[in-house]
Coordinates of C-alpha atoms and ligand atoms in Angstrom, one line a residue:
M1 CA -38.2 -31.5 230.7
T2 CA -35.1 -32.8 232.3
V3 CA -32.8 -35.8 231.6
H4 CA -35.1 -38.0 233.7
I5 CA -38.5 -36.3 233.8
E6 CA -40.7 -35.6 230.8
S7 CA -43.3 -33.4 232.6
K8 CA -44.0 -29.8 231.5
K9 CA -43.0 -27.4 234.3
E10 CA -46.6 -26.4 234.9
D11 CA -47.6 -30.1 235.3
I12 CA -45.7 -30.5 238.5
A13 CA -47.3 -29.0 241.7
P14 CA -45.1 -27.1 244.2
R15 CA -46.2 -29.8 246.8
V16 CA -45.0 -33.3 246.2
L17 CA -45.4 -36.7 247.9
M18 CA -42.8 -39.3 247.0
P19 CA -43.5 -43.0 247.6
G20 CA -40.7 -45.3 246.4
D21 CA -43.0 -47.6 244.4
P22 CA -44.6 -46.4 241.1
N23 CA -47.6 -48.7 241.8
R24 CA -48.2 -46.9 245.1
A25 CA -48.0 -43.5 243.3
H26 CA -50.8 -44.8 241.0
Y27 CA -52.8 -46.1 244.0
I28 CA -52.5 -42.8 245.9
A29 CA -53.5 -40.7 242.9
S30 CA -56.5 -42.8 241.9
K31 CA -57.8 -43.1 245.5
Y32 CA -57.1 -39.6 246.8
L33 CA -56.5 -37.0 244.1
K34 CA -59.2 -35.3 242.1
D35 CA -58.6 -34.9 238.3
A36 CA -55.4 -36.8 238.5
K37 CA -53.3 -36.7 235.4
L38 CA -50.3 -38.9 234.5
V39 CA -47.4 -36.5 234.0
N40 CA -44.4 -38.8 233.9
R41 CA -43.6 -42.3 232.8
V42 CA -39.9 -42.1 232.0
R43 CA -38.1 -45.3 233.2
G44 CA -41.4 -46.5 234.7
E45 CA -41.3 -43.9 237.5
L46 CA -44.9 -42.6 237.6
A47 CA -46.0 -39.1 238.5
Y48 CA -49.6 -37.9 238.8
T49 CA -50.8 -34.4 239.4
G50 CA -54.3 -33.5 240.7
T51 CA -55.8 -31.8 243.6
Y52 CA -56.4 -32.8 247.2
K53 CA -59.0 -30.7 248.9
D54 CA -58.6 -28.2 246.1
V55 CA -54.8 -27.9 246.5
P56 CA -52.6 -29.0 243.6
V57 CA -50.4 -32.0 244.6
T58 CA -48.1 -34.2 242.7
I59 CA -47.4 -37.8 243.6
F60 CA -44.0 -38.8 242.2
S61 CA -42.4 -42.2 242.7
S62 CA -38.7 -41.9 243.7
G63 CA -37.6 -45.4 242.9
M64 CA -35.4 -47.3 245.3
G65 CA -32.2 -46.0 246.9
I66 CA -30.1 -42.9 247.4
G67 CA -29.1 -42.8 243.7
S68 CA -32.7 -42.7 242.4
M69 CA -34.1 -40.4 245.1
G70 CA -31.1 -38.2 244.6
I71 CA -31.8 -37.7 240.9
Y72 CA -35.6 -37.1 241.2
S73 CA -35.5 -34.8 244.2
Y74 CA -32.7 -32.7 242.6
E75 CA -34.6 -32.2 239.4
L76 CA -37.9 -31.5 241.2
F77 CA -36.4 -28.8 243.4
N78 CA -34.0 -27.4 240.8
D79 CA -35.9 -27.6 237.5
Y80 CA -39.6 -27.7 238.6
D81 CA -39.5 -25.2 241.4
V82 CA -41.0 -27.7 243.8
E83 CA -41.2 -26.2 247.4
K84 CA -42.0 -29.2 249.6
I85 CA -41.5 -32.9 249.4
I86 CA -42.6 -35.6 251.9
R87 CA -41.2 -39.0 251.3
I88 CA -43.6 -41.8 252.3
G89 CA -42.3 -45.3 252.7
T90 CA -41.4 -48.2 254.9
A91 CA -38.5 -48.9 257.1
G92 CA -36.9 -51.7 259.2
S93 CA -36.9 -51.0 262.9
Y94 CA -33.7 -51.2 265.0
K95 CA -35.6 -51.0 268.3
E96 CA -37.4 -53.8 270.0
D97 CA -40.1 -51.3 271.1
L98 CA -40.5 -49.7 267.7
K99 CA -43.0 -52.2 266.3
V100 CA -44.4 -53.0 262.9
Y101 CA -47.1 -50.6 261.8
D102 CA -45.6 -47.8 264.0
I103 CA -45.3 -44.6 262.1
V104 CA -42.0 -42.6 262.3
V105 CA -41.7 -39.0 261.3
A106 CA -38.0 -38.5 260.5
D107 CA -36.4 -35.7 262.4
S108 CA -33.2 -36.4 260.5
A109 CA -31.4 -38.9 258.3
Y110 CA -28.0 -40.4 258.7
S111 CA -25.9 -41.9 256.0
N112 CA -22.2 -43.0 255.9
T113 CA -22.0 -43.1 252.1
C114 CA -19.8 -40.7 250.2
Y115 CA -22.9 -39.2 248.4
D116 CA -22.2 -35.9 250.2
E117 CA -18.6 -35.7 248.9
E118 CA -19.5 -36.7 245.4
A119 CA -22.4 -34.3 245.2
G120 CA -20.3 -31.4 246.4
I121 CA -21.0 -30.8 250.1
E122 CA -18.6 -32.7 252.3
N123 CA -19.0 -34.2 255.7
I124 CA -22.7 -34.0 256.3
D125 CA -23.5 -37.4 257.6
T126 CA -26.7 -36.3 259.4
I127 CA -29.2 -33.9 257.9
N128 CA -32.2 -32.5 259.6
S129 CA -35.7 -32.6 258.2
S130 CA -37.8 -29.4 257.8
F131 CA -38.9 -28.3 261.3
E132 CA -42.0 -26.5 259.8
L133 CA -43.1 -29.6 257.9
N134 CA -42.6 -31.9 260.9
S135 CA -44.5 -29.5 263.2
T136 CA -47.4 -29.6 260.7
I137 CA -47.3 -33.4 260.5
I138 CA -47.2 -33.8 264.2
D139 CA -50.1 -31.4 264.8
T140 CA -52.1 -33.0 262.0
A141 CA -51.5 -36.5 263.5
A142 CA -52.7 -35.3 266.9
L143 CA -55.9 -33.9 265.2
K144 CA -56.6 -37.1 263.3
N145 CA -55.7 -39.3 266.3
I146 CA -52.9 -41.0 264.4
K147 CA -50.0 -42.1 266.7
V148 CA -46.6 -41.1 265.4
T149 CA -43.1 -41.0 266.9
T150 CA -40.2 -39.0 265.7
G151 CA -36.7 -40.3 265.2
R152 CA -33.5 -40.4 263.1
L153 CA -33.5 -42.7 260.0
H154 CA -30.5 -44.6 258.8
T155 CA -30.4 -44.3 255.1
S156 CA -28.4 -47.4 253.9
L157 CA -26.9 -48.2 250.6
A158 CA -27.0 -52.0 250.9
F159 CA -30.3 -53.7 251.6
Y160 CA -28.7 -57.1 252.0
T161 CA -26.1 -57.0 254.7
E162 CA -23.9 -59.7 256.5
S163 CA -23.6 -57.9 259.8
K164 CA -26.6 -58.0 262.2
D165 CA -24.9 -55.7 264.6
Y166 CA -26.9 -52.5 264.3
T167 CA -25.3 -50.8 267.4
K168 CA -23.1 -48.5 265.2
Y169 CA -26.3 -47.0 263.9
T170 CA -28.3 -47.0 267.1
D171 CA -25.3 -45.4 268.9
L172 CA -25.7 -42.5 266.4
G173 CA -29.4 -42.2 267.3
C174 CA -30.9 -44.1 264.4
V175 CA -34.2 -45.8 265.2
A176 CA -34.9 -47.4 261.8
V177 CA -33.4 -48.1 258.4
E178 CA -34.6 -47.3 254.9
M179 CA -32.8 -46.3 251.7
E180 CA -33.9 -42.8 250.4
A181 CA -34.5 -40.1 253.1
Y182 CA -30.9 -38.9 253.2
A183 CA -30.8 -38.1 249.5
L184 CA -34.0 -36.1 249.8
L185 CA -32.9 -34.1 252.8
F186 CA -29.5 -33.5 251.1
N187 CA -31.2 -31.9 248.1
A188 CA -33.6 -29.9 250.3
K189 CA -30.7 -28.5 252.2
K190 CA -28.8 -27.7 249.0
F191 CA -31.8 -25.9 247.4
K192 CA -33.1 -24.4 250.7
K193 CA -36.5 -26.2 250.3
Q194 CA -38.7 -28.1 252.8
A195 CA -38.5 -31.9 253.0
T196 CA -39.1 -34.7 255.4
A197 CA -40.0 -38.4 255.5
I198 CA -42.8 -40.4 257.1
V199 CA -42.2 -44.1 257.3
T200 CA -44.3 -47.1 258.5
I201 CA -42.3 -49.8 260.1
S202 CA -42.6 -52.9 257.8
D203 CA -40.2 -55.2 259.6
N204 CA -38.4 -55.3 262.9
L205 CA -34.7 -56.3 262.5
I206 CA -34.4 -57.2 266.2
T207 CA -37.6 -59.3 266.8
H208 CA -38.0 -60.3 263.1
E209 CA -41.7 -59.4 263.1
E210 CA -43.1 -58.5 259.7
I211 CA -46.3 -56.9 258.5
N212 CA -48.9 -58.9 256.6
S213 CA -50.4 -57.7 253.3
E214 CA -53.9 -56.9 254.5
E215 CA -52.9 -54.8 257.5
R216 CA -50.2 -53.2 255.3
E217 CA -52.7 -51.5 253.1
R218 CA -54.8 -50.1 255.9
K219 CA -51.8 -48.8 257.8
L220 CA -50.2 -47.3 254.8
D221 CA -53.5 -45.5 254.1
E222 CA -53.2 -43.9 257.5
M223 CA -49.7 -42.6 256.6
I224 CA -50.7 -41.5 253.1
M225 CA -53.6 -39.5 254.6
L226 CA -51.4 -37.9 257.2
A227 CA -48.9 -36.9 254.4
L228 CA -51.6 -35.5 252.2
E229 CA -53.3 -33.5 255.0
S230 CA -49.9 -32.1 256.0
I231 CA -48.5 -31.2 252.5
I232 CA -51.5 -29.0 251.7
K233 CA -51.2 -26.8 254.8
N234 CA -49.5 -23.4 254.9
Ligands
LIG1 N1 -33.4 -52.2 255.1 C1 -33.5 -51.2 254.3 N2 -34.6 -50.6 253.9 C2 -35.8 -51.1 254.4 C3 -35.8 -52.2 255.3 C4 -34.6 -52.7 255.7 O1 -34.5 -53.7 256.4 N3 -37.1 -52.4 255.6 C5 -37.8 -51.5 254.9 N4 -37.0 -50.7 254.1

């Protein structure tokens, strides 16, 4: 047990998928895992461990934002000996041609917060994802005929912003914005573990296109399946 997780050490698998939303963790576990068992409910963050194609996998909700993802990914890597984490979530597109429902595999995440300084590693604004995990995801996507692109995510602190000028982020190579990937990659780097993020574009900040609820489910299923197939390899 840690300050924020009540699970027994043996109840968390070395391979973890992290959606932001606890309801989505429940949805994934009930739809895809065999013998799923609820292993965490502290603060409403739900974790389920079961097997996917006979490989133990834990689905653990991260909550929203760098702060929450920072806590859970730290404790999973440090206290539960987790080896690989894939975040699965949604992001807002900064590019006209990166459309809603497109799936982005994060090659890196950028953040201009002071999280790095506070957490003890200074001046790392951009952190790369695991090359091995990304290669597996890209190969798996090709095998399953799922179209993905790779790109840098901007991990923001504020969801509601006054400025609509995103060029300072696109100039740094960011293609889409979300709120958790940086904290996950930061902790993976710190503990020398594997991590990456796969996001589905839910809204386009340039064209203001948004996804509807029906399509949302189907497309998110494609991303979930890609993440599950990839996390069980190697
Ligand atoms: N901002 C931050 N996070 C997001 C967004 C956004 O516009 N869309 C989906 N996740």
